[in-house]
PDB file of C-alpha atoms in Angstrom:
ATOM      1  CA  MET A   1     -29.018 -88.356  34.770  1.00 54.00           C
ATOM      2  CA  ARG A   2     -32.588 -88.527  34.229  1.00 56.00           C
ATOM      3  CA  LEU A   3     -35.135 -86.221  32.408  1.00 54.00           C
ATOM      4  CA  ALA A   4     -37.986 -84.858  34.881  1.00 53.00           C
ATOM      5  CA  HIS A   5     -40.990 -85.207  32.980  1.00 52.00           C
ATOM      6  CA  LEU A   6     -42.654 -82.094  34.513  1.00 50.00           C
ATOM      7  CA  GLY A   7     -43.405 -80.294  31.226  1.00 48.00           C
ATOM      8  CA  PHE A   8     -47.159 -80.824  31.794  1.00 46.00           C
ATOM      9  CA  MET A   9     -46.869 -78.581  35.026  1.00 49.00           C
ATOM     10  CA  ASP A  10     -45.724 -75.758  32.941  1.00 49.00           C
ATOM     11  CA  THR A  11     -48.212 -73.702  30.984  1.00 47.00           C
ATOM     12  CA  ASP A  12     -45.591 -72.209  28.856  1.00 51.00           C
ATOM     13  CA  THR A  13     -43.988 -75.412  27.309  1.00 50.00           C
ATOM     14  CA  GLN A  14     -42.599 -73.845  24.269  1.00 55.00           C
ATOM     15  CA  ASN A  15     -39.742 -72.124  26.495  1.00 57.00           C
ATOM     16  CA  THR A  16     -38.868 -75.373  28.006  1.00 62.00           C
ATOM     17  CA  SER A  17     -35.882 -77.107  26.242  1.00 66.00           C
ATOM     18  CA  PRO A  18     -35.142 -80.798  27.237  1.00 66.00           C
ATOM     19  CA  ARG A  19     -31.874 -79.481  28.499  1.00 67.00           C
ATOM     20  CA  THR A  20     -33.490 -77.510  31.384  1.00 72.00           C
ATOM     21  CA  LEU A  21     -35.343 -80.328  32.464  1.00 83.00           C
ATOM     22  CA  GLU A  22     -32.519 -82.473  33.177  1.00 94.00           C
ATOM     23  CA  VAL A  23     -32.278 -83.144  36.821  1.00 97.00           C
ATOM     24  CA  LEU A  24     -30.079 -85.097  39.308  1.00 97.00           C
ATOM     25  CA  SER A  25     -31.180 -86.105  42.976  1.00 97.00           C
ATOM     26  CA  LEU A  26     -29.279 -85.477  46.043  1.00 97.00           C
ATOM     27  CA  PRO A  27     -27.477 -88.841  46.027  1.00 97.00           C
ATOM     28  CA  GLU A  28     -26.661 -88.591  42.212  1.00 98.00           C
ATOM     29  CA  LEU A  29     -25.270 -85.225  42.759  1.00 98.00           C
ATOM     30  CA  ALA A  30     -23.036 -86.447  45.711  1.00 98.00           C
ATOM     31  CA  GLU A  31     -21.933 -89.349  43.728  1.00 98.00           C
ATOM     32  CA  ARG A  32     -20.778 -87.172  40.671  1.00 97.00           C
ATOM     33  CA  LEU A  33     -19.108 -84.862  42.917  1.00 97.00           C
ATOM     34  CA  HIS A  34     -17.350 -87.418  45.044  1.00 98.00           C
ATOM     35  CA  VAL A  35     -18.789 -85.962  48.164  1.00 97.00           C
ATOM     36  CA  THR A  36     -21.524 -87.021  50.627  1.00 98.00           C
ATOM     37  CA  ALA A  37     -24.908 -85.879  50.643  1.00 97.00           C
ATOM     38  CA  GLN A  38     -24.225 -84.366  53.989  1.00 97.00           C
ATOM     39  CA  THR A  39     -21.589 -82.288  52.214  1.00 97.00           C
ATOM     40  CA  LEU A  40     -24.150 -80.810  50.080  1.00 97.00           C
ATOM     41  CA  TYR A  41     -26.786 -80.144  52.897  1.00 95.00           C
ATOM     42  CA  ASP A  42     -23.903 -78.338  54.773  1.00 97.00           C
ATOM     43  CA  LEU A  43     -23.181 -76.257  51.817  1.00 96.00           C
ATOM     44  CA  ARG A  44     -26.903 -75.444  51.313  1.00 95.00           C
ATOM     45  CA  ALA A  45     -27.148 -74.449  54.866  1.00 95.00           C
ATOM     46  CA  LYS A  46     -24.472 -71.877  54.507  1.00 96.00           C
ATOM     47  CA  GLY A  47     -25.974 -70.490  51.143  1.00 94.00           C
ATOM     48  CA  ARG A  48     -23.081 -71.910  49.212  1.00 94.00           C
ATOM     49  CA  GLY A  49     -24.840 -74.899  47.683  1.00 95.00           C
ATOM     50  CA  PRO A  50     -26.439 -75.380  44.513  1.00 95.00           C
ATOM     51  CA  ARG A  51     -30.113 -74.143  44.189  1.00 94.00           C
ATOM     52  CA  GLY A  52     -32.398 -77.232  44.509  1.00 95.00           C
ATOM     53  CA  PHE A  53     -36.284 -77.645  44.471  1.00 96.00           C
ATOM     54  CA  ARG A  54     -38.427 -80.304  46.026  1.00 96.00           C
ATOM     55  CA  VAL A  55     -41.011 -82.784  44.299  1.00 96.00           C
ATOM     56  CA  GLY A  56     -42.600 -84.562  47.322  1.00 96.00           C
ATOM     57  CA  PRO A  57     -39.752 -85.642  49.823  1.00 95.00           C
ATOM     58  CA  ARG A  58     -37.148 -85.663  46.956  1.00 96.00           C
ATOM     59  CA  LEU A  59     -34.724 -82.969  46.489  1.00 96.00           C
ATOM     60  CA  LEU A  60     -33.606 -82.339  42.920  1.00 97.00           C
ATOM     61  CA  PHE A  61     -31.349 -80.230  41.057  1.00 97.00           C
ATOM     62  CA  ARG A  62     -31.345 -78.880  37.672  1.00 97.00           C
ATOM     63  CA  VAL A  63     -28.248 -79.975  35.821  1.00 96.00           C
ATOM     64  CA  VAL A  64     -28.009 -76.245  34.261  1.00 95.00           C
ATOM     65  CA  GLU A  65     -28.140 -74.837  37.706  1.00 96.00           C
ATOM     66  CA  ILE A  66     -25.512 -77.198  39.096  1.00 97.00           C
ATOM     67  CA  GLU A  67     -23.262 -76.150  36.083  1.00 96.00           C
ATOM     68  CA  ASP A  68     -23.892 -72.334  36.966  1.00 96.00           C
ATOM     69  CA  TRP A  69     -23.094 -73.225  40.632  1.00 96.00           C
ATOM     70  CA  LEU A  70     -19.756 -74.790  39.645  1.00 96.00           C
ATOM     71  CA  ALA A  71     -18.802 -72.061  37.538  1.00 96.00           C
ATOM     72  CA  ARG A  72     -19.596 -69.628  40.478  1.00 95.00           C
ATOM     73  CA  MET A  73     -17.496 -71.762  42.931  1.00 94.00           C
ATOM     74  CA  GLU A  74     -14.603 -71.826  40.250  1.00 96.00           C
ATOM     75  CA  ALA A  75     -14.603 -68.148  39.788  1.00 95.00           C
ATOM     76  CA  GLU A  76     -14.611 -67.475  43.512  1.00 93.00           C
ATOM     77  CA  ASP A  77     -11.722 -69.776  44.079  1.00 92.00           C
ATOM     78  CA  ALA A  78      -9.839 -67.911  41.345  1.00 93.00           C
ATOM     79  CA  ARG A  79     -10.580 -64.605  43.129  1.00 93.00           C
ATOM     80  CA  ARG A  80      -9.181 -66.120  46.609  1.00 91.00           C
ATOM     81  CA  ARG A  81      -6.192 -67.347  44.787  1.00 88.00           C
ATOM     82  CA  ASP A  82      -5.398 -64.132  42.963  1.00 88.00           C
ATOM     83  CA  ARG A  83      -6.031 -62.269  46.344  1.00 86.00           C
ATOM     84  CA  SER A  84      -3.482 -64.576  48.256  1.00 83.00           C
ATOM     85  CA  ARG A  85      -1.058 -64.012  45.551  1.00 83.00           C
ATOM     86  CA  GLN A  86      -0.827 -60.363  46.116  1.00 76.00           C
TER      87      GLN A  86
END
């Protein structure tokens, strides 16, 4: 995990905590989740992947967004399980 040093691009740096600047690249995220980069591309194409942004050619993901995305995936999975049990 690296810190993106992009604070100079934000005119309101007082609302930017170091935590919101933590980012992972696509290969780093894929490695952490034990999936391929293609899996992440496919999820994003279906509208089910984490929100990311480009800096030049690199696709980056804020760690806080990844955590939110994982929580949404867990909640969706729990709802599917609950429906299948009824």
